[in-house]
Tab-separated table of C-alpha atoms in Angstrom:
chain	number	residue	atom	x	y	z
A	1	UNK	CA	-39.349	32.917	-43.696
A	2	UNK	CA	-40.892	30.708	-40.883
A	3	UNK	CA	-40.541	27.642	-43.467
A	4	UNK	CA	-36.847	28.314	-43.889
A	5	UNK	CA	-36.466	28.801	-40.122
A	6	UNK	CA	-38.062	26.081	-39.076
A	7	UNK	CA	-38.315	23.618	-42.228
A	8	UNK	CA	-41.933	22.023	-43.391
A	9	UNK	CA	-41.966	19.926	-40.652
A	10	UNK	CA	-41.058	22.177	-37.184
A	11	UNK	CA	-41.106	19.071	-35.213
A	12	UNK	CA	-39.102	16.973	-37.207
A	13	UNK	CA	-36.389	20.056	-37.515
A	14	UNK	CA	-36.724	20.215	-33.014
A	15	UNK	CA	-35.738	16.630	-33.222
A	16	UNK	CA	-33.055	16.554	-35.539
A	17	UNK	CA	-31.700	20.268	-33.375
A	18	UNK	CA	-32.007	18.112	-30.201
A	19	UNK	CA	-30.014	15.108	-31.700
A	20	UNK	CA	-27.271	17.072	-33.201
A	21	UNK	CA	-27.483	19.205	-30.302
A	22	UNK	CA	-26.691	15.400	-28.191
A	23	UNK	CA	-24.597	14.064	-30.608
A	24	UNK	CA	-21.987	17.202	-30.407
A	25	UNK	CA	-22.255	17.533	-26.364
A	26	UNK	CA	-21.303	13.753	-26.456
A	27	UNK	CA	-18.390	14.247	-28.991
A	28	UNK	CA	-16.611	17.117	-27.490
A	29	UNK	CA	-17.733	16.769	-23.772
A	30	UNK	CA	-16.841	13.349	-23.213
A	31	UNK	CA	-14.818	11.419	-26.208
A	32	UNK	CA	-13.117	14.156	-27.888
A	33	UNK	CA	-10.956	16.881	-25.616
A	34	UNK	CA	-9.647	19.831	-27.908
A	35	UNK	CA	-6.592	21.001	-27.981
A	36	UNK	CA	-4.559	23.639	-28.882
A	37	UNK	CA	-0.921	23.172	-28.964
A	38	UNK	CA	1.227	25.728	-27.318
A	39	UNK	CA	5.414	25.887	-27.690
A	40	UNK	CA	7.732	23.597	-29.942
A	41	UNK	CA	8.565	20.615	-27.656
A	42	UNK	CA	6.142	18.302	-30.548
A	43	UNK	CA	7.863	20.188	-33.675
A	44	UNK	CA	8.458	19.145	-36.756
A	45	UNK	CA	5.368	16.257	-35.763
A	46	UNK	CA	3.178	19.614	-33.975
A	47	UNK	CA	3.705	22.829	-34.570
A	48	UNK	CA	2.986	25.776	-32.374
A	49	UNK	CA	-0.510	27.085	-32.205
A	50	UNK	CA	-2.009	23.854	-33.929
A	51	UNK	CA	-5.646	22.205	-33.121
A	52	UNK	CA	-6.098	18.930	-32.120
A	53	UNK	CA	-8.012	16.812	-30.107
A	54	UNK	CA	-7.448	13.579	-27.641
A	55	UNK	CA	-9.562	10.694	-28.050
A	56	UNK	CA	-10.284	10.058	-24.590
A	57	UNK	CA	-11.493	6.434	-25.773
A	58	UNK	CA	-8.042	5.445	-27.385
A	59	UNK	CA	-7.047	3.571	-24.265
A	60	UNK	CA	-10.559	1.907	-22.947
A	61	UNK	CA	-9.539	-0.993	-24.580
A	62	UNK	CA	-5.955	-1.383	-24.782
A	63	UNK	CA	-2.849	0.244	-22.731
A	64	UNK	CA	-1.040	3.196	-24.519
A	65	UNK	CA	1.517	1.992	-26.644
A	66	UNK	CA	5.335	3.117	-27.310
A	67	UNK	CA	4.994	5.752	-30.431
A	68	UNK	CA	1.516	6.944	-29.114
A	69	UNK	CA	1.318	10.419	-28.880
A	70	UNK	CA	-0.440	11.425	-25.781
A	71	UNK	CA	-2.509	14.038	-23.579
A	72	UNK	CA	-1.519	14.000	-19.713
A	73	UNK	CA	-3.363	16.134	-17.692
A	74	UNK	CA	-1.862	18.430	-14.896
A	75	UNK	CA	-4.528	19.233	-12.249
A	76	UNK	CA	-7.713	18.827	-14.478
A	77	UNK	CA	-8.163	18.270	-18.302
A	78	UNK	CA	-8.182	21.848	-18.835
A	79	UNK	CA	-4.371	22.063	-18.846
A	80	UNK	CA	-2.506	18.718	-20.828
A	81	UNK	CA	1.259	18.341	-21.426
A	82	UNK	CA	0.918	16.534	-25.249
A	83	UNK	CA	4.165	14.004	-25.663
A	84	UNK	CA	5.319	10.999	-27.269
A	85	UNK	CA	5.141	7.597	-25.152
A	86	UNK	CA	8.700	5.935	-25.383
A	87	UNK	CA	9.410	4.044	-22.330
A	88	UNK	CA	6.683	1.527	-21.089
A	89	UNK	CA	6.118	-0.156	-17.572
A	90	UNK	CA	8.742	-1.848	-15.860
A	91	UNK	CA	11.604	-0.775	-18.840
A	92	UNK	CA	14.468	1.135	-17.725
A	93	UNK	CA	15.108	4.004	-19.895
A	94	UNK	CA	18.154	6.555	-20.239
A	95	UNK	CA	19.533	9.403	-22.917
A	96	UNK	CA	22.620	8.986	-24.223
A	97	UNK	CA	24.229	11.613	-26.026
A	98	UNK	CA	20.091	12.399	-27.447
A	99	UNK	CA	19.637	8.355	-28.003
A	100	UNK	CA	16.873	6.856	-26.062
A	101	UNK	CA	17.921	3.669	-24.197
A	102	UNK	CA	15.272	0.697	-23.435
A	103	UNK	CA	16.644	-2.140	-21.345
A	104	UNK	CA	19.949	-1.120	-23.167
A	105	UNK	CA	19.164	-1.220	-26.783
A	106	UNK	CA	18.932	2.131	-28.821
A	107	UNK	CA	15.412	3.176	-29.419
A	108	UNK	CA	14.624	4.236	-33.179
A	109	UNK	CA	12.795	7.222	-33.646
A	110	UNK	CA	12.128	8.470	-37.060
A	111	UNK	CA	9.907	11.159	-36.020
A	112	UNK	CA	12.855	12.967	-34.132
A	113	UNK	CA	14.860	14.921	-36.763
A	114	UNK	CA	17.573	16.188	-34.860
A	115	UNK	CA	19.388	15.243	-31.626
A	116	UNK	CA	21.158	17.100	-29.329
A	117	UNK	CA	23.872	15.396	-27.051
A	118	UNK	CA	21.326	15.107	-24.171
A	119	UNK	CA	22.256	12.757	-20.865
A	120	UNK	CA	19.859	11.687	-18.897
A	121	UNK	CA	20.327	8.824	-16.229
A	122	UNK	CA	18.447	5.647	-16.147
A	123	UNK	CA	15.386	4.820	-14.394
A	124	UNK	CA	13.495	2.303	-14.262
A	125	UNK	CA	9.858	2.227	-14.737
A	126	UNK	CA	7.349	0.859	-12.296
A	127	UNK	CA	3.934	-0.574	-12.636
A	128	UNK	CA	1.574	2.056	-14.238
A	129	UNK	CA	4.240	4.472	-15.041
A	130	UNK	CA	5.079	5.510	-18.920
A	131	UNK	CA	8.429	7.616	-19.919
A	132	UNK	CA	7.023	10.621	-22.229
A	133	UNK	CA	8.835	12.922	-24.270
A	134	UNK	CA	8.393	15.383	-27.382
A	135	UNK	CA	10.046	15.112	-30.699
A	136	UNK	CA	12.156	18.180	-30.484
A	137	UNK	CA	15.257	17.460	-29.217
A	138	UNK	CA	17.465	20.234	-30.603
A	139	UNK	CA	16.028	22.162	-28.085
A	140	UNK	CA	18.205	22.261	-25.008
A	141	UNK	CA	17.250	19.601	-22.120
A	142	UNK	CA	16.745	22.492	-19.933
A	143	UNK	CA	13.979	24.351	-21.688
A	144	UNK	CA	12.025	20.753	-22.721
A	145	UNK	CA	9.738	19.523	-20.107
A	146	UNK	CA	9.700	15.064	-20.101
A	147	UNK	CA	9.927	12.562	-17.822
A	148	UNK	CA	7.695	9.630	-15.892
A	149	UNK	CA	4.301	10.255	-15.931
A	150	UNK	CA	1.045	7.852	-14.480
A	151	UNK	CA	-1.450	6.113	-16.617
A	152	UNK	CA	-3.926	7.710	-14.949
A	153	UNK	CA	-2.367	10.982	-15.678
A	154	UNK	CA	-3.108	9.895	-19.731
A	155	UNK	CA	-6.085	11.403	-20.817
A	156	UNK	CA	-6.352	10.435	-24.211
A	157	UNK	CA	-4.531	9.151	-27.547
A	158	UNK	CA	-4.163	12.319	-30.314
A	159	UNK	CA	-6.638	12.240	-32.861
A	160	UNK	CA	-4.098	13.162	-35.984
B	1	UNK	CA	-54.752	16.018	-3.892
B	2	UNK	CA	-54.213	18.690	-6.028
B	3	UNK	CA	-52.834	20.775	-2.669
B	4	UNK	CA	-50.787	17.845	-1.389
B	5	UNK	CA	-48.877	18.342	-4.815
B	6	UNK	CA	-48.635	21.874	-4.489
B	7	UNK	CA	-47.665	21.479	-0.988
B	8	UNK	CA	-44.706	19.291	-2.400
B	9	UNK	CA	-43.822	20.966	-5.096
B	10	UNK	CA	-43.740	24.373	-2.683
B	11	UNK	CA	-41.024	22.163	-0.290
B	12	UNK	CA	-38.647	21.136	-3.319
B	13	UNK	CA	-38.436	24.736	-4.919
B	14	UNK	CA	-37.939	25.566	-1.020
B	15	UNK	CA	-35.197	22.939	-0.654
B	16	UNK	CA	-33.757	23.910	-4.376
B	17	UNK	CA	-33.529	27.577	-3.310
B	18	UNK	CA	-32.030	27.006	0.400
B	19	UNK	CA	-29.436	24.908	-1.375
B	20	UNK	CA	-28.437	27.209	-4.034
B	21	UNK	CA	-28.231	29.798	-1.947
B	22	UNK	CA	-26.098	27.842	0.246
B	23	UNK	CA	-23.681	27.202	-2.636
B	24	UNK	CA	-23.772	30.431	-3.689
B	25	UNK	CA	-23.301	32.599	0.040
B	26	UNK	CA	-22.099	30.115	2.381
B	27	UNK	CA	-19.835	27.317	1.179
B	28	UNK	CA	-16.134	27.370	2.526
B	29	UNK	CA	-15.152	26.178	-0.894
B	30	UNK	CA	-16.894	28.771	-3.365
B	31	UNK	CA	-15.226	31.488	-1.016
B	32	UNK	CA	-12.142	29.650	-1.479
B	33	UNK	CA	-12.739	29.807	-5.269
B	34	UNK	CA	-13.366	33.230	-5.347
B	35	UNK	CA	-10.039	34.134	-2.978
B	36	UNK	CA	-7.644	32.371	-5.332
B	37	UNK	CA	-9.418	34.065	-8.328
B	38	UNK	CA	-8.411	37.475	-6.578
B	39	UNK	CA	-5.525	36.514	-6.303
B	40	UNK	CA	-4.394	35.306	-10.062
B	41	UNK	CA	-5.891	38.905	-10.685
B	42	UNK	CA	-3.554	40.344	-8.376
B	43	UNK	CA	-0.811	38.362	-9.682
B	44	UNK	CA	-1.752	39.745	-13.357
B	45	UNK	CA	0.682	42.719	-14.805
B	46	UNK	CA	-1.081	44.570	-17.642
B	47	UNK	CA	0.853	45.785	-20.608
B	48	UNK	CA	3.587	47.989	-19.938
B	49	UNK	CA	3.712	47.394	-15.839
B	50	UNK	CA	0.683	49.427	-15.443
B	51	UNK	CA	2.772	51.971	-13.229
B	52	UNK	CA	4.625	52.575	-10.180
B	53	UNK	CA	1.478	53.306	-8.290
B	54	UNK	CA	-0.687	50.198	-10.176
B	55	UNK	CA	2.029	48.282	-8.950
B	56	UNK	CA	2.753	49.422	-5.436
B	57	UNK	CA	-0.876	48.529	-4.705
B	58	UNK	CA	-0.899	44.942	-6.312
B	59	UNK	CA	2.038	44.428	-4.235
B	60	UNK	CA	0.502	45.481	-0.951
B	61	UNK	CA	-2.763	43.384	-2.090
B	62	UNK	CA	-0.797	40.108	-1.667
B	63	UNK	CA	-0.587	40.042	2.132
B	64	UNK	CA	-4.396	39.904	1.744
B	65	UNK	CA	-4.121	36.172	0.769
B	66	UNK	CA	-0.898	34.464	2.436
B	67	UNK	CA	-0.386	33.720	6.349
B	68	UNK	CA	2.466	35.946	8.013
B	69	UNK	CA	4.572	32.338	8.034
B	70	UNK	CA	3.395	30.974	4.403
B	71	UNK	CA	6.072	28.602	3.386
B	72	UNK	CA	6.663	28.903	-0.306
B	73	UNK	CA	8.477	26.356	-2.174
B	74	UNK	CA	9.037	27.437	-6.156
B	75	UNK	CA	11.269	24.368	-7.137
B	76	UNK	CA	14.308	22.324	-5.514
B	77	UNK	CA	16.806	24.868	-7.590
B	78	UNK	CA	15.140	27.570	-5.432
B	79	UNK	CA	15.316	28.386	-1.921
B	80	UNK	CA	11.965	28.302	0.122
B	81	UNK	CA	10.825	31.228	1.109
B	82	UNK	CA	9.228	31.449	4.394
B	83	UNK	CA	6.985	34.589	5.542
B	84	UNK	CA	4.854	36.716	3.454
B	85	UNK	CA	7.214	39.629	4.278
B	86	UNK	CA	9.992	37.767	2.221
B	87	UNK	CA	7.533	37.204	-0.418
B	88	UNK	CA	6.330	40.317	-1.007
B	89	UNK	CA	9.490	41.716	-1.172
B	90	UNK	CA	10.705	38.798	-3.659
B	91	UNK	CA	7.629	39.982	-5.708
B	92	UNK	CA	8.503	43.959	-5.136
B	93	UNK	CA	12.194	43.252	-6.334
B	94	UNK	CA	10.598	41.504	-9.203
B	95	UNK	CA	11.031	42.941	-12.687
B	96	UNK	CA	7.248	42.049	-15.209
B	97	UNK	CA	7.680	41.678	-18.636
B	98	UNK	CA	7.048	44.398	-21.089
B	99	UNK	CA	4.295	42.383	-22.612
B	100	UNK	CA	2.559	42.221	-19.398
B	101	UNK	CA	1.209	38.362	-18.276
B	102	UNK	CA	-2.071	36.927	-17.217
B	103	UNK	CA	-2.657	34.430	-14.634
B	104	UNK	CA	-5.382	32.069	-13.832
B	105	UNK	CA	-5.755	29.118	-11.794
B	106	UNK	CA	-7.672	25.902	-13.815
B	107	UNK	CA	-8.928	22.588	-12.519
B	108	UNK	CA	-9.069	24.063	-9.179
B	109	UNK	CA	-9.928	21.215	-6.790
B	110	UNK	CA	-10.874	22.278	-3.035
B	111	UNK	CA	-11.127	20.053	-0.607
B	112	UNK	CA	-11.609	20.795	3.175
B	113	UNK	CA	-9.857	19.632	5.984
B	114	UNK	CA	-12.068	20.685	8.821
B	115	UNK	CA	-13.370	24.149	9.268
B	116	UNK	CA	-10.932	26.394	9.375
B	117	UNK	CA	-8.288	24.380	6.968
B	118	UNK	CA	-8.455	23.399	3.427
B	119	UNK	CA	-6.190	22.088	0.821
B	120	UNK	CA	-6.359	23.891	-2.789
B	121	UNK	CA	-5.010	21.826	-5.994
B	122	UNK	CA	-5.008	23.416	-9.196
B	123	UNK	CA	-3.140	24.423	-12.738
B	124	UNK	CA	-1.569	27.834	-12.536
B	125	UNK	CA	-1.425	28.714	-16.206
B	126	UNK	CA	0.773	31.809	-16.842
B	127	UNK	CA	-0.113	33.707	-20.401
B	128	UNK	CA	2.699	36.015	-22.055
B	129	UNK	CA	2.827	38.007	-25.463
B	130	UNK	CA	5.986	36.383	-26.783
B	131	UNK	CA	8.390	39.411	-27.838
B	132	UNK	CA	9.485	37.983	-31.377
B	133	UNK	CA	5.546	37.110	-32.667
B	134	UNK	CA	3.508	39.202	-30.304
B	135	UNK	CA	1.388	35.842	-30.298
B	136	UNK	CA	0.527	34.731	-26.559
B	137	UNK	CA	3.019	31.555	-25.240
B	138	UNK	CA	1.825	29.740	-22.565
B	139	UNK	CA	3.444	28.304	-19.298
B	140	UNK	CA	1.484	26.127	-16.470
B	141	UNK	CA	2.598	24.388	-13.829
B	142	UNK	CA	0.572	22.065	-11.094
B	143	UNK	CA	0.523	23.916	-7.609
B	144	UNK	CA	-0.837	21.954	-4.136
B	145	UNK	CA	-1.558	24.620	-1.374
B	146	UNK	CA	-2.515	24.649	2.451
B	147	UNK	CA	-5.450	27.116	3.871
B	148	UNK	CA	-6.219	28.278	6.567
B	149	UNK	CA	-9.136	30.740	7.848
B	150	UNK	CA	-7.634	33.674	9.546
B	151	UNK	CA	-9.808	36.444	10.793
B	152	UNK	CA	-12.762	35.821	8.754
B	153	UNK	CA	-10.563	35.066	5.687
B	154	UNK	CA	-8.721	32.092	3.941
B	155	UNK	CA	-5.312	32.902	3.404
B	156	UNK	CA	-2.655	30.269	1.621
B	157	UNK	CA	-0.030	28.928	4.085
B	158	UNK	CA	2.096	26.633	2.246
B	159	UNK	CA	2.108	26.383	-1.652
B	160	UNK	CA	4.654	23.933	-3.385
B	161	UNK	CA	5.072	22.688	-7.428
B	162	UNK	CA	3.962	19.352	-8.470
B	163	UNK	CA	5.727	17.616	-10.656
B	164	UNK	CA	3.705	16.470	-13.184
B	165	UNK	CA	6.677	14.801	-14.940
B	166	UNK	CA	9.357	13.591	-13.264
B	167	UNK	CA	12.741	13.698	-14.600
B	168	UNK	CA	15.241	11.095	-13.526
């Protein structure tokens, strides 16, 4: 019993407990957030209820891109809004009848099955700021929570 | 030597302890903490309503934490409100969900102004049973809020949404 507990060499086993032990703390605690996905706004790319996690290293050595699907935090990490990056610094972006504008040109989206008629007006990006959205748009605009957000708000890249 | 190391070891544990039980007793912020946690309990409906009476008392429980002139601000489609009287009663008038709904406040960040003022930012997450799936849905919004010490207890007196993204 004690060899199966504790292997043939205890002290080897304590080290390889204490690595795995390290190795997990480091995974989950500081590169890898989990999270589970709550409401439709990501569908058909997320559904409801799914796992996931944010690679909080995605963006140490490059800026999030447009396509990248994001975490942004609200008040802590606890709590992250998980959208789709399509407007970048300094573009101006509008919806137009459900088509995303940049600097005037229709963005394609092939992840986006269906679009309802949304307007939105333009804006223009500033320095640090990202346009986020999800991929449901048959939802009505009311009920689908987008908009500017901060790079600093951008906690990670999602892992899959 | 051997009792100059005791001696030292005796001040740090002494030091450890004082400060612990500083954190734990005495700081503004933990009793801050522990206020707003009272609160999202208060501002918790069980299943079913919990009763007239259940209710009643939760109601009466919220002047405990708001200032007699808290300013309120729930969204620019929504008119401030702006005394505790006229929130309670918006909460009183206030029909729960059959499915009951759990609050808690995440991330909360205290930071204090002086000593009898603080500012409280946090995630107010806001768990329901949805009706069709009986599964719990999810809503949380960013919240900034003023406090103040008032007779021996911090009390909220302005609370306003944060945008976390902002729509043209």
């Amino acid at each position: 019993m004690r060899n199966v507990l504790f292997g043939s060499n205890p002290r080897h086993t304590a080290i390889r407990v204490v690595v795995l032990v390290a190795a997990a703390a480091v995974t989950f605690g500081v590169i890898l957030l989990p999270v589970r996905l709550s409401g439709i706004s990501m569908e058909p790319t997320y559904y409801d209820g799914a796992l996931n996690f944010a690679n909080r290293l995605a963006f140490a050595w490059r800026q999030p891109a447009r396509g990248d699907i994001v975490a942004i935090r609200m008040a802590g990490p606890s709590v992250v809004y998980v959208k789709r990056i399509v407007g970048l610094p300094g573009e101006r972006v509008e919806i137009e009848m459900g088509t995303v504008i940049i600097d005037g040109r229709p963005l394609a989206e092939p992840a986006v099955i269906y679009k309802a008629p949304w307007n939105v007006p333009a804006l223009t990006l500033g320095n640090g700021e990202y346009f986020v959205i999800g991929d449901n748009r048959a939802m009505t605009v009311q009920n689908h929570d987008f908009g500017r957000t901060t790079r600093e708000r951008i906690v990670g890249k999602m892992l899959f | 030597m051997r009792t100059n190391g005791s001696v030292y070891v005796s001040v740090v544990v002494a030091l450890l302890v004082a400060y612990f039980s500083y954190q734990w007793w005495y700081n503004p912020r933990r009793a801050i903490k522990r206020q707003l946690g009272e609160l999202a309990a208060t501002l918790s409906v069980p299943p079913g309503g919990g009763g007239d009476i259940d209710r009643l008392a939760r109601v009466a429980r919220l002047r405990n934490y708001f200032a007699p002139d808290v300013r309120i601000s729930t969204g620019a489609s929504r008119p401030e409100l702006t005394s505790r009287d006229a929130l309670v009663g918006a909460v009183a008038a206030w029909t729960p969900p059959a499915g009951g709904w759990n609050v808690t406040f995440v991330d909360v960040q205290i930071s204090l102004e002086s000593d009898t003022t603080a500012r409280a930012y946090m995630t107010v997450e806001i768990a329901s049973p949805d009706p069709r799936t009986g599964q719990p849905a999810y809503d949380a919004r960013e919240v900034r809020a003023e406090l103040a010490e008032q007779e021996g207890a911090w009390v909220i007196t302005t609370a306003e949404p944060v945008q976390t993204l902002q729509r043209p």
